[in-house]
Amino acid sequence: MGLPSLRAAAWALRRACGPWTPRLGPRLLCLPPMAGNGEAPVPVGTKQEQDRKVRRGWQGAARIWEETEQQAKRLRSSEGGGQHRKLPKRKVVLLVAYSGKGYHGMQRNVGSSKFKTIEDDLVSALVRSGCIPENHGEDMRKMSFQRCARTDKGVSAAGQVVSLKVWLIDDLLEKINSHLPSHIRILGLKRVTGGFNSKNKCDARTYFYMLPTFAFAHKDHDAQDETYRLHAETLGRVNRLLACYRGTHNFHNFTSQKGPREPSARRYILDMFCEEPFVREGMEFAVIKVKGQSFMTHQIRKMVGLVVAIVKGYAPESVLERCWGEAKVDVPKAPGLGLVLERVHFEKYNQRFGHDGLHEPLDWAREEAEVTAFKEQHIYPTIIGTERHERSMAQWLSTLPMHDFSATAHAAAGPGAKVPRPLEGSDGDSD
């Protein structure tokens, strides 16, 4: 067939099937069905045979076009980080330590750049290290991100744990840490089960609150006396009061987020005590440790604040018993500076999966030295230095006389009353 005939056949085919788009190629051509087993023989040299040859030519061109396009896509994919897409995503947990000074808590506030959080820096480092796609940083649900506790403004952590899905690239921890400031570190990584959720699987959380011991001096004593030293008798009284928090109680007076009849206001405290004091830079400090299943917003800071108010002589010991009732009690909130999330516990998960031969127990014993080093290098110096220069505890102590610990107001909240709640997903674990 001559060239004019081929051109005529091509134009006829185009009129029948619509215009040919160069960008999309011949895959969009509306070709008649190919002759199959039931195709009748066509006499040689007829126009029908010529049309069939043209269709076969177009089909061959379509196959070549598709193969070329597929090769180009594979090339572009490999050049644009496609090697990561070949890696399967795996659910892991990261052991995170950070100094919270200058941050508005742990949890990211998507769409708000005014209040910087720990997760802002963490997610940025995850993207830049290449272990998650960029769009996962914009929508954290895509990587199934969850934290054990949503620490509050200024609160630090030595053993925060987050769970998420990542590409297990080489030197993952080193690459993430290279994009983080020195006061935020990833100290450990472990593989976990696919359905693991660090918040829901956490059995308990341990916090400590570090404060200068002059906070326990009687109210008639100089509130800024750095030479004050805690006597054994006073320490014993502090521990006796802290022991009153153990067990299950209605902690609605220790948060602004719960009403007195809300079931979730009842929390279980496993232990709470004050350790022996120690001297740093000429000032004596003590550490109060508390372990509980979960904590509500500001709960620990109010638990510490009330004990300080009692020991200093501003409030009677009977106020503790009144706090468990429905009456509203004025409970002071200690500064956030000294509060630190020390560790989180996964006893039930470890019992079931920690020794199955596939997963490691989440106990972080091998990382203990790094955790201690981080506290000594970043957390303790921040608390001590800030207290010496900004005197946050001394300033807070001066506000205690403003509280009326004898007055009570019966809350009007009934069983169906609504009280403002924390941000979704926090479960009140803000301390």
GROMACS .gro file of C-alpha atoms in nm:
model
  431
    1MET     CA    1   0.000   0.000   0.000
    2GLY     CA    2   0.134   0.341  -0.093
    3LEU     CA    3   0.195   0.634   0.140
    4PRO     CA    4  -0.124   0.823   0.042
    5SER     CA    5  -0.334   0.515   0.121
    6LEU     CA    6  -0.172   0.473   0.465
    7ARG     CA    7  -0.232   0.838   0.544
    8ALA     CA    8  -0.594   0.809   0.438
    9ALA     CA    9  -0.643   0.500   0.656
   10ALA     CA   10  -0.481   0.674   0.955
   11TRP     CA   11  -0.704   0.979   0.918
   12ALA     CA   12  -1.008   0.758   0.888
   13LEU     CA   13  -0.910   0.580   1.209
   14ARG     CA   14  -0.862   0.910   1.387
   15ARG     CA   15  -1.205   1.033   1.277
   16ALA     CA   16  -1.362   0.714   1.407
   17CYS     CA   17  -1.185   0.709   1.745
   18GLY     CA   18  -1.134   1.075   1.827
   19PRO     CA   19  -0.822   1.293   1.816
   20TRP     CA   20  -0.488   1.142   1.911
   21THR     CA   21  -0.322   1.311   2.208
   22PRO     CA   22   0.059   1.303   2.190
   23ARG     CA   23   0.097   1.342   2.569
   24LEU     CA   24  -0.123   1.044   2.649
   25GLY     CA   25  -0.010   0.836   2.354
   26PRO     CA   26  -0.199   0.575   2.158
   27ARG     CA   27  -0.319   0.391   2.471
   28LEU     CA   28  -0.635   0.606   2.460
   29LEU     CA   29  -0.722   0.510   2.102
   30CYS     CA   30  -1.066   0.360   2.066
   31LEU     CA   31  -0.964   0.069   1.845
   32PRO     CA   32  -1.215  -0.184   1.714
   33PRO     CA   33  -1.182  -0.529   1.868
   34MET     CA   34  -0.896  -0.734   1.731
   35ALA     CA   35  -0.986  -1.029   1.518
   36GLY     CA   36  -0.970  -1.336   1.732
   37ASN     CA   37  -1.042  -1.699   1.674
   38GLY     CA   38  -1.376  -1.612   1.526
   39GLU     CA   39  -1.244  -1.354   1.275
   40ALA     CA   40  -1.350  -1.426   0.922
   41PRO     CA   41  -1.074  -1.441   0.655
   42VAL     CA   42  -1.038  -1.119   0.457
   43PRO     CA   43  -0.947  -1.129   0.087
   44VAL     CA   44  -0.596  -1.007   0.019
   45GLY     CA   45  -0.567  -0.654  -0.117
   46THR     CA   46  -0.909  -0.538  -0.003
   47LYS     CA   47  -0.962  -0.211   0.191
   48GLN     CA   48  -1.069  -0.414   0.495
   49GLU     CA   49  -0.733  -0.592   0.501
   50GLN     CA   50  -0.554  -0.259   0.470
   51ASP     CA   51  -0.746  -0.122   0.770
   52ARG     CA   52  -0.650  -0.428   0.973
   53LYS     CA   53  -0.282  -0.374   0.893
   54VAL     CA   54  -0.313  -0.013   1.005
   55ARG     CA   55  -0.473  -0.125   1.333
   56ARG     CA   56  -0.192  -0.372   1.393
   57GLY     CA   57   0.060  -0.097   1.330
   58TRP     CA   58  -0.110   0.125   1.585
   59GLN     CA   59  -0.119  -0.163   1.835
   60GLY     CA   60   0.250  -0.224   1.796
   61ALA     CA   61   0.317   0.144   1.847
   62ALA     CA   62   0.099   0.139   2.160
   63ARG     CA   63   0.297  -0.149   2.310
   64ILE     CA   64   0.625   0.028   2.239
   65TRP     CA   65   0.488   0.349   2.393
   66GLU     CA   66   0.371   0.173   2.709
   67GLU     CA   67   0.702  -0.008   2.758
   68THR     CA   68   0.891   0.318   2.712
   69GLU     CA   69   0.666   0.496   2.960
   70GLN     CA   70   0.711   0.219   3.219
   71GLN     CA   71   1.089   0.233   3.183
   72ALA     CA   72   1.083   0.610   3.224
   73LYS     CA   73   0.869   0.583   3.537
   74ARG     CA   74   1.107   0.327   3.688
   75LEU     CA   75   1.399   0.557   3.613
   76ARG     CA   76   1.229   0.859   3.768
   77SER     CA   77   1.130   0.653   4.072
   78SER     CA   78   1.487   0.536   4.135
   79GLU     CA   79   1.622   0.887   4.092
   80GLY     CA   80   1.362   1.035   4.333
   81GLY     CA   81   1.425   0.809   4.632
   82GLY     CA   82   1.249   0.504   4.494
   83GLN     CA   83   1.498   0.283   4.673
   84HIS     CA   84   1.311   0.368   4.998
   85ARG     CA   85   0.982   0.255   4.847
   86LYS     CA   86   1.133  -0.088   4.799
   87LEU     CA   87   1.189  -0.106   5.175
   88PRO     CA   88   0.887  -0.224   5.375
   89LYS     CA   89   0.763   0.005   5.650
   90ARG     CA   90   0.793  -0.137   5.998
   91LYS     CA   91   0.635  -0.036   6.330
   92VAL     CA   92   0.899   0.075   6.578
   93VAL     CA   93   0.926   0.263   6.905
   94LEU     CA   94   1.179   0.538   6.968
   95LEU     CA   95   1.319   0.625   7.312
   96VAL     CA   96   1.322   1.006   7.320
   97ALA     CA   97   1.489   1.239   7.571
   98TYR     CA   98   1.449   1.614   7.567
   99SER     CA   99   1.476   1.933   7.769
  100GLY     CA  100   1.138   2.102   7.754
  101LYS     CA  101   1.243   2.458   7.833
  102GLY     CA  102   1.134   2.692   7.555
  103TYR     CA  103   0.878   2.445   7.413
  104HIS     CA  104   0.500   2.447   7.446
  105GLY     CA  105   0.483   2.080   7.536
  106MET     CA  106   0.533   1.758   7.346
  107GLN     CA  107   0.233   1.731   7.114
  108ARG     CA  108   0.246   1.902   6.777
  109ASN     CA  109  -0.006   2.176   6.699
  110VAL     CA  110  -0.057   2.125   6.326
  111GLY     CA  111  -0.098   2.453   6.140
  112SER     CA  112   0.038   2.665   6.426
  113SER     CA  113   0.394   2.792   6.407
  114LYS     CA  114   0.349   3.033   6.697
  115PHE     CA  115   0.386   2.769   6.968
  116LYS     CA  116   0.681   2.540   6.901
  117THR     CA  117   0.664   2.184   7.036
  118ILE     CA  118   0.904   1.894   7.069
  119GLU     CA  119   0.724   1.705   6.793
  120ASP     CA  120   0.781   1.993   6.550
  121ASP     CA  121   1.156   1.933   6.568
  122LEU     CA  122   1.118   1.555   6.587
  123VAL     CA  123   0.896   1.520   6.278
  124SER     CA  124   1.120   1.755   6.080
  125ALA     CA  125   1.419   1.536   6.163
  126LEU     CA  126   1.231   1.218   6.064
  127VAL     CA  127   1.153   1.364   5.721
  128ARG     CA  128   1.502   1.505   5.663
  129SER     CA  129   1.665   1.176   5.764
  130GLY     CA  130   1.468   0.995   5.492
  131CYS     CA  131   1.292   0.739   5.713
  132ILE     CA  132   0.942   0.872   5.639
  133PRO     CA  133   0.792   1.042   5.330
  134GLU     CA  134   0.745   1.417   5.341
  135ASN     CA  135   0.365   1.391   5.335
  136HIS     CA  136   0.378   1.182   5.655
  137GLY     CA  137   0.526   1.483   5.827
  138GLU     CA  138   0.224   1.687   5.720
  139ASP     CA  139  -0.023   1.421   5.836
  140MET     CA  140   0.122   1.219   6.124
  141ARG     CA  141  -0.165   0.970   6.110
  142LYS     CA  142  -0.013   0.827   5.791
  143MET     CA  143   0.280   0.692   5.993
  144SER     CA  144   0.057   0.584   6.287
  145PHE     CA  145   0.242   0.822   6.520
  146GLN     CA  146   0.157   0.810   6.891
  147ARG     CA  147   0.334   0.929   7.204
  148CYS     CA  148   0.310   0.779   7.555
  149ALA     CA  149   0.249   1.111   7.727
  150ARG     CA  150   0.168   1.460   7.607
  151THR     CA  151   0.403   1.650   7.838
  152ASP     CA  152   0.303   2.005   7.924
  153LYS     CA  153   0.477   2.337   7.851
  154GLY     CA  154   0.833   2.344   7.985
  155VAL     CA  155   0.825   1.978   8.098
  156SER     CA  156   1.125   1.760   8.011
  157ALA     CA  157   1.159   1.387   7.949
  158ALA     CA  158   1.436   1.134   7.996
  159GLY     CA  159   1.234   0.832   7.878
  160GLN     CA  160   0.952   0.938   7.646
  161VAL     CA  161   0.848   0.665   7.400
  162VAL     CA  162   0.677   0.721   7.065
  163SER     CA  163   0.554   0.458   6.818
  164LEU     CA  164   0.540   0.501   6.440
  165LYS     CA  165   0.599   0.330   6.105
  166VAL     CA  166   0.930   0.402   5.930
  167TRP     CA  167   1.161   0.278   5.657
  168LEU     CA  168   1.442   0.093   5.834
  169ILE     CA  169   1.724   0.269   5.652
  170ASP     CA  170   2.089   0.225   5.748
  171ASP     CA  171   2.220   0.422   6.048
  172LEU     CA  172   1.867   0.537   6.125
  173LEU     CA  173   1.931   0.677   6.476
  174GLU     CA  174   2.245   0.860   6.370
  175LYS     CA  175   2.067   1.020   6.075
  176ILE     CA  176   1.769   1.134   6.284
  177ASN     CA  177   1.991   1.277   6.559
  178SER     CA  178   2.201   1.463   6.303
  179HIS     CA  179   1.894   1.676   6.226
  180LEU     CA  180   1.794   1.735   6.590
  181PRO     CA  181   1.919   1.999   6.836
  182SER     CA  182   2.146   1.867   7.111
  183HIS     CA  183   1.871   1.899   7.376
  184ILE     CA  184   1.654   1.644   7.189
  185ARG     CA  185   1.799   1.295   7.139
  186ILE     CA  186   1.677   0.958   7.014
  187LEU     CA  187   1.847   0.714   7.251
  188GLY     CA  188   1.700   0.384   7.135
  189LEU     CA  189   1.491   0.203   6.875
  190LYS     CA  190   1.308  -0.130   6.891
  191ARG     CA  191   1.078  -0.323   6.658
  192VAL     CA  192   0.729  -0.387   6.793
  193THR     CA  193   0.414  -0.560   6.676
  194GLY     CA  194   0.224  -0.406   6.384
  195GLY     CA  195  -0.072  -0.299   6.599
  196PHE     CA  196   0.139  -0.149   6.879
  197ASN     CA  197   0.026   0.187   7.016
  198SER     CA  198   0.265   0.344   7.266
  199LYS     CA  199  -0.010   0.529   7.453
  200ASN     CA  200  -0.264   0.245   7.477
  201LYS     CA  201  -0.006  -0.024   7.556
  202CYS     CA  202   0.158   0.178   7.833
  203ASP     CA  203   0.076   0.028   8.175
  204ALA     CA  204   0.222   0.308   8.388
  205ARG     CA  205   0.432   0.623   8.378
  206THR     CA  206   0.698   0.740   8.621
  207TYR     CA  207   0.770   1.111   8.665
  208PHE     CA  208   1.000   1.297   8.897
  209TYR     CA  209   0.973   1.651   9.024
  210MET     CA  210   1.299   1.825   9.116
  211LEU     CA  211   1.271   2.126   9.347
  212PRO     CA  212   1.493   2.326   9.585
  213THR     CA  213   1.440   2.208   9.941
  214PHE     CA  214   1.372   2.561  10.071
  215ALA     CA  215   1.026   2.499   9.925
  216PHE     CA  216   0.960   2.287  10.238
  217ALA     CA  217   1.080   2.552  10.484
  218HIS     CA  218   0.812   2.696  10.716
  219LYS     CA  219   0.632   3.004  10.585
  220ASP     CA  220   0.801   3.219  10.849
  221HIS     CA  221   1.141   3.123  10.706
  222ASP     CA  222   1.308   3.330  10.433
  223ALA     CA  223   1.160   3.197  10.109
  224GLN     CA  224   1.483   3.265   9.917
  225ASP     CA  225   1.735   3.122  10.162
  226GLU     CA  226   1.966   2.906   9.947
  227THR     CA  227   2.148   2.789  10.260
  228TYR     CA  228   1.839   2.603  10.383
  229ARG     CA  229   1.889   2.231  10.437
  230LEU     CA  230   1.606   1.979  10.471
  231HIS     CA  231   1.593   1.808  10.812
  232ALA     CA  232   1.519   1.438  10.841
  233GLU     CA  233   1.203   1.511  11.042
  234THR     CA  234   1.065   1.738  10.769
  235LEU     CA  235   1.154   1.484  10.501
  236GLY     CA  236   0.964   1.219  10.698
  237ARG     CA  237   0.656   1.441  10.711
  238VAL     CA  238   0.680   1.509  10.337
  239ASN     CA  239   0.687   1.134  10.264
  240ARG     CA  240   0.396   1.069  10.499
  241LEU     CA  241   0.185   1.322  10.310
  242LEU     CA  242   0.293   1.195   9.969
  243ALA     CA  243   0.192   0.843  10.072
  244CYS     CA  244  -0.168   0.966  10.105
  245TYR     CA  245  -0.186   0.984   9.726
  246ARG     CA  246  -0.125   0.610   9.681
  247GLY     CA  247  -0.414   0.399   9.563
  248THR     CA  248  -0.724   0.499   9.369
  249HIS     CA  249  -0.874   0.843   9.438
  250ASN     CA  250  -1.096   1.101   9.273
  251PHE     CA  251  -0.841   1.358   9.152
  252HIS     CA  252  -1.090   1.607   9.006
  253ASN     CA  253  -0.948   1.878   9.235
  254PHE     CA  254  -0.603   1.827   9.084
  255THR     CA  255  -0.699   1.924   8.729
  256SER     CA  256  -0.921   2.179   8.559
  257GLN     CA  257  -1.034   1.925   8.301
  258LYS     CA  258  -1.263   1.694   8.502
  259GLY     CA  259  -1.583   1.721   8.699
  260PRO     CA  260  -1.623   1.550   9.039
  261ARG     CA  261  -1.854   1.279   8.903
  262GLU     CA  262  -1.662   1.191   8.590
  263PRO     CA  263  -1.537   0.831   8.611
  264SER     CA  264  -1.212   0.928   8.436
  265ALA     CA  265  -1.124   1.159   8.727
  266ARG     CA  266  -1.043   0.847   8.931
  267ARG     CA  267  -0.675   0.761   8.890
  268TYR     CA  268  -0.452   0.493   9.042
  269ILE     CA  269  -0.118   0.597   9.197
  270LEU     CA  270   0.121   0.307   9.256
  271ASP     CA  271   0.382   0.500   9.456
  272MET     CA  272   0.495   0.852   9.548
  273PHE     CA  273   0.789   0.950   9.768
  274CYS     CA  274   1.070   1.204   9.812
  275GLU     CA  275   1.432   1.092   9.785
  276GLU     CA  276   1.724   1.210   9.999
  277PRO     CA  277   1.827   1.567   9.915
  278PHE     CA  278   2.155   1.660   9.740
  279VAL     CA  279   2.350   1.982   9.686
  280ARG     CA  280   2.420   2.133   9.343
  281GLU     CA  281   2.598   2.466   9.295
  282GLY     CA  282   2.552   2.554   9.661
  283MET     CA  283   2.174   2.494   9.659
  284GLU     CA  284   2.003   2.185   9.802
  285PHE     CA  285   1.755   2.000   9.584
  286ALA     CA  286   1.525   1.701   9.633
  287VAL     CA  287   1.350   1.471   9.386
  288ILE     CA  288   0.990   1.355   9.429
  289LYS     CA  289   0.906   1.043   9.230
  290VAL     CA  290   0.555   0.932   9.137
  291LYS     CA  291   0.440   0.626   8.944
  292GLY     CA  292   0.083   0.598   8.822
  293GLN     CA  293  -0.123   0.439   8.549
  294SER     CA  294  -0.197   0.776   8.391
  295PHE     CA  295  -0.216   1.142   8.487
  296MET     CA  296  -0.449   1.427   8.402
  297THR     CA  297  -0.348   1.777   8.298
  298HIS     CA  298  -0.143   1.944   8.576
  299GLN     CA  299  -0.223   1.660   8.819
  300ILE     CA  300   0.133   1.597   8.939
  301ARG     CA  301   0.217   1.966   8.974
  302LYS     CA  302  -0.095   2.016   9.189
  303MET     CA  303  -0.014   1.706   9.397
  304VAL     CA  304   0.330   1.852   9.470
  305GLY     CA  305   0.190   2.201   9.522
  306LEU     CA  306  -0.060   2.094   9.786
  307VAL     CA  307   0.200   1.902   9.989
  308VAL     CA  308   0.434   2.202   9.977
  309ALA     CA  309   0.150   2.428  10.098
  310ILE     CA  310   0.077   2.190  10.389
  311VAL     CA  311   0.441   2.152  10.496
  312LYS     CA  312   0.498   2.529  10.483
  313GLY     CA  313   0.195   2.584  10.708
  314TYR     CA  314  -0.044   2.750  10.465
  315ALA     CA  315  -0.293   2.460  10.459
  316PRO     CA  316  -0.406   2.201  10.718
  317GLU     CA  317  -0.344   1.832  10.657
  318SER     CA  318  -0.720   1.775  10.655
  319VAL     CA  319  -0.740   1.946  10.315
  320LEU     CA  320  -0.606   1.628  10.156
  321GLU     CA  321  -0.906   1.429  10.272
  322ARG     CA  322  -1.146   1.700  10.152
  323CYS     CA  323  -0.991   1.685   9.804
  324TRP     CA  324  -1.137   1.339   9.744
  325GLY     CA  325  -1.495   1.464   9.791
  326GLU     CA  326  -1.713   1.652   9.543
  327ALA     CA  327  -1.645   1.992   9.696
  328LYS     CA  328  -1.416   2.217   9.495
  329VAL     CA  329  -1.087   2.281   9.677
  330ASP     CA  330  -0.836   2.552   9.586
  331VAL     CA  331  -0.522   2.348   9.506
  332PRO     CA  332  -0.205   2.540   9.404
  333LYS     CA  333  -0.008   2.428   9.098
  334ALA     CA  334   0.370   2.403   9.133
  335PRO     CA  335   0.590   2.539   8.847
  336GLY     CA  336   0.639   2.317   8.544
  337LEU     CA  337   1.017   2.361   8.540
  338GLY     CA  338   1.106   2.071   8.770
  339LEU     CA  339   0.875   1.810   8.618
  340VAL     CA  340   1.036   1.531   8.412
  341LEU     CA  341   0.891   1.217   8.250
  342GLU     CA  342   1.148   0.962   8.364
  343ARG     CA  343   1.023   0.636   8.214
  344VAL     CA  344   0.719   0.454   8.080
  345HIS     CA  345   0.629   0.095   8.157
  346PHE     CA  346   0.506  -0.188   7.931
  347GLU     CA  347   0.481  -0.488   8.165
  348LYS     CA  348   0.183  -0.655   7.996
  349TYR     CA  349   0.330  -0.613   7.648
  350ASN     CA  350   0.664  -0.754   7.764
  351GLN     CA  351   0.495  -1.057   7.919
  352ARG     CA  352   0.318  -1.139   7.595
  353PHE     CA  353   0.570  -1.042   7.327
  354GLY     CA  354   0.899  -0.964   7.501
  355HIS     CA  355   1.020  -1.324   7.492
  356ASP     CA  356   0.849  -1.461   7.181
  357GLY     CA  357   1.176  -1.476   6.987
  358LEU     CA  358   1.062  -1.206   6.743
  359HIS     CA  359   1.043  -0.891   6.955
  360GLU     CA  360   1.259  -0.734   7.224
  361PRO     CA  361   1.121  -0.642   7.567
  362LEU     CA  362   1.069  -0.269   7.610
  363ASP     CA  363   1.286  -0.220   7.918
  364TRP     CA  364   1.572   0.000   7.779
  365ALA     CA  365   1.829  -0.148   8.019
  366ARG     CA  366   2.108  -0.112   7.761
  367GLU     CA  367   2.023   0.255   7.711
  368GLU     CA  368   2.025   0.339   8.083
  369ALA     CA  369   2.375   0.491   8.074
  370GLU     CA  370   2.278   0.722   7.787
  371VAL     CA  371   1.960   0.826   7.969
  372THR     CA  372   2.159   0.912   8.282
  373ALA     CA  373   2.415   1.104   8.078
  374PHE     CA  374   2.141   1.306   7.908
  375LYS     CA  375   1.985   1.399   8.241
  376GLU     CA  376   2.322   1.511   8.376
  377GLN     CA  377   2.406   1.709   8.063
  378HIS     CA  378   2.074   1.869   7.969
  379ILE     CA  379   1.791   1.824   8.222
  380TYR     CA  380   1.949   1.884   8.565
  381PRO     CA  381   2.157   2.185   8.453
  382THR     CA  382   1.849   2.343   8.291
  383ILE     CA  383   1.640   2.305   8.608
  384ILE     CA  384   1.920   2.428   8.836
  385GLY     CA  385   2.033   2.713   8.612
  386THR     CA  386   1.679   2.836   8.547
  387GLU     CA  387   1.592   2.822   8.916
  388ARG     CA  388   1.901   3.020   9.011
  389HIS     CA  389   1.847   3.290   8.749
  390GLU     CA  390   1.467   3.309   8.717
  391ARG     CA  391   1.377   3.190   9.070
  392SER     CA  392   1.054   3.031   8.951
  393MET     CA  393   1.003   2.833   9.272
  394ALA     CA  394   1.067   3.133   9.497
  395GLN     CA  395   0.822   3.344   9.297
  396TRP     CA  396   0.558   3.070   9.308
  397LEU     CA  397   0.598   3.030   9.684
  398SER     CA  398   0.515   3.398   9.724
  399THR     CA  399   0.170   3.330   9.573
  400LEU     CA  400   0.067   3.065   9.827
  401PRO     CA  401  -0.081   3.314  10.078
  402MET     CA  402  -0.333   3.413   9.806
  403HIS     CA  403  -0.497   3.069   9.818
  404ASP     CA  404  -0.790   3.010  10.053
  405PHE     CA  405  -0.756   2.647  10.162
  406SER     CA  406  -1.044   2.662  10.410
  407ALA     CA  407  -1.312   2.772  10.161
  408THR     CA  408  -1.493   2.511   9.955
  409ALA     CA  409  -1.752   2.538   9.683
  410HIS     CA  410  -1.971   2.241   9.598
  411ALA     CA  411  -1.946   2.175   9.228
  412ALA     CA  412  -2.274   2.193   9.043
  413ALA     CA  413  -2.163   1.942   8.787
  414GLY     CA  414  -2.409   1.657   8.760
  415PRO     CA  415  -2.358   1.319   8.595
  416GLY     CA  416  -2.421   1.470   8.252
  417ALA     CA  417  -2.222   1.789   8.301
  418LYS     CA  418  -1.967   1.874   8.037
  419VAL     CA  419  -1.620   1.995   8.135
  420PRO     CA  420  -1.352   2.121   7.893
  421ARG     CA  421  -1.123   1.837   7.802
  422PRO     CA  422  -0.760   1.817   7.686
  423LEU     CA  423  -0.663   1.797   7.321
  424GLU     CA  424  -0.784   1.486   7.144
  425GLY     CA  425  -0.550   1.193   7.178
  426SER     CA  426  -0.380   1.305   7.499
  427ASP     CA  427  -0.596   1.115   7.753
  428GLY     CA  428  -0.490   1.389   7.993
  429ASP     CA  429  -0.131   1.264   8.008
  430SER     CA  430  -0.009   1.620   7.995
  431ASP     CA  431   0.232   1.603   8.287
   0.00000   0.00000   0.00000
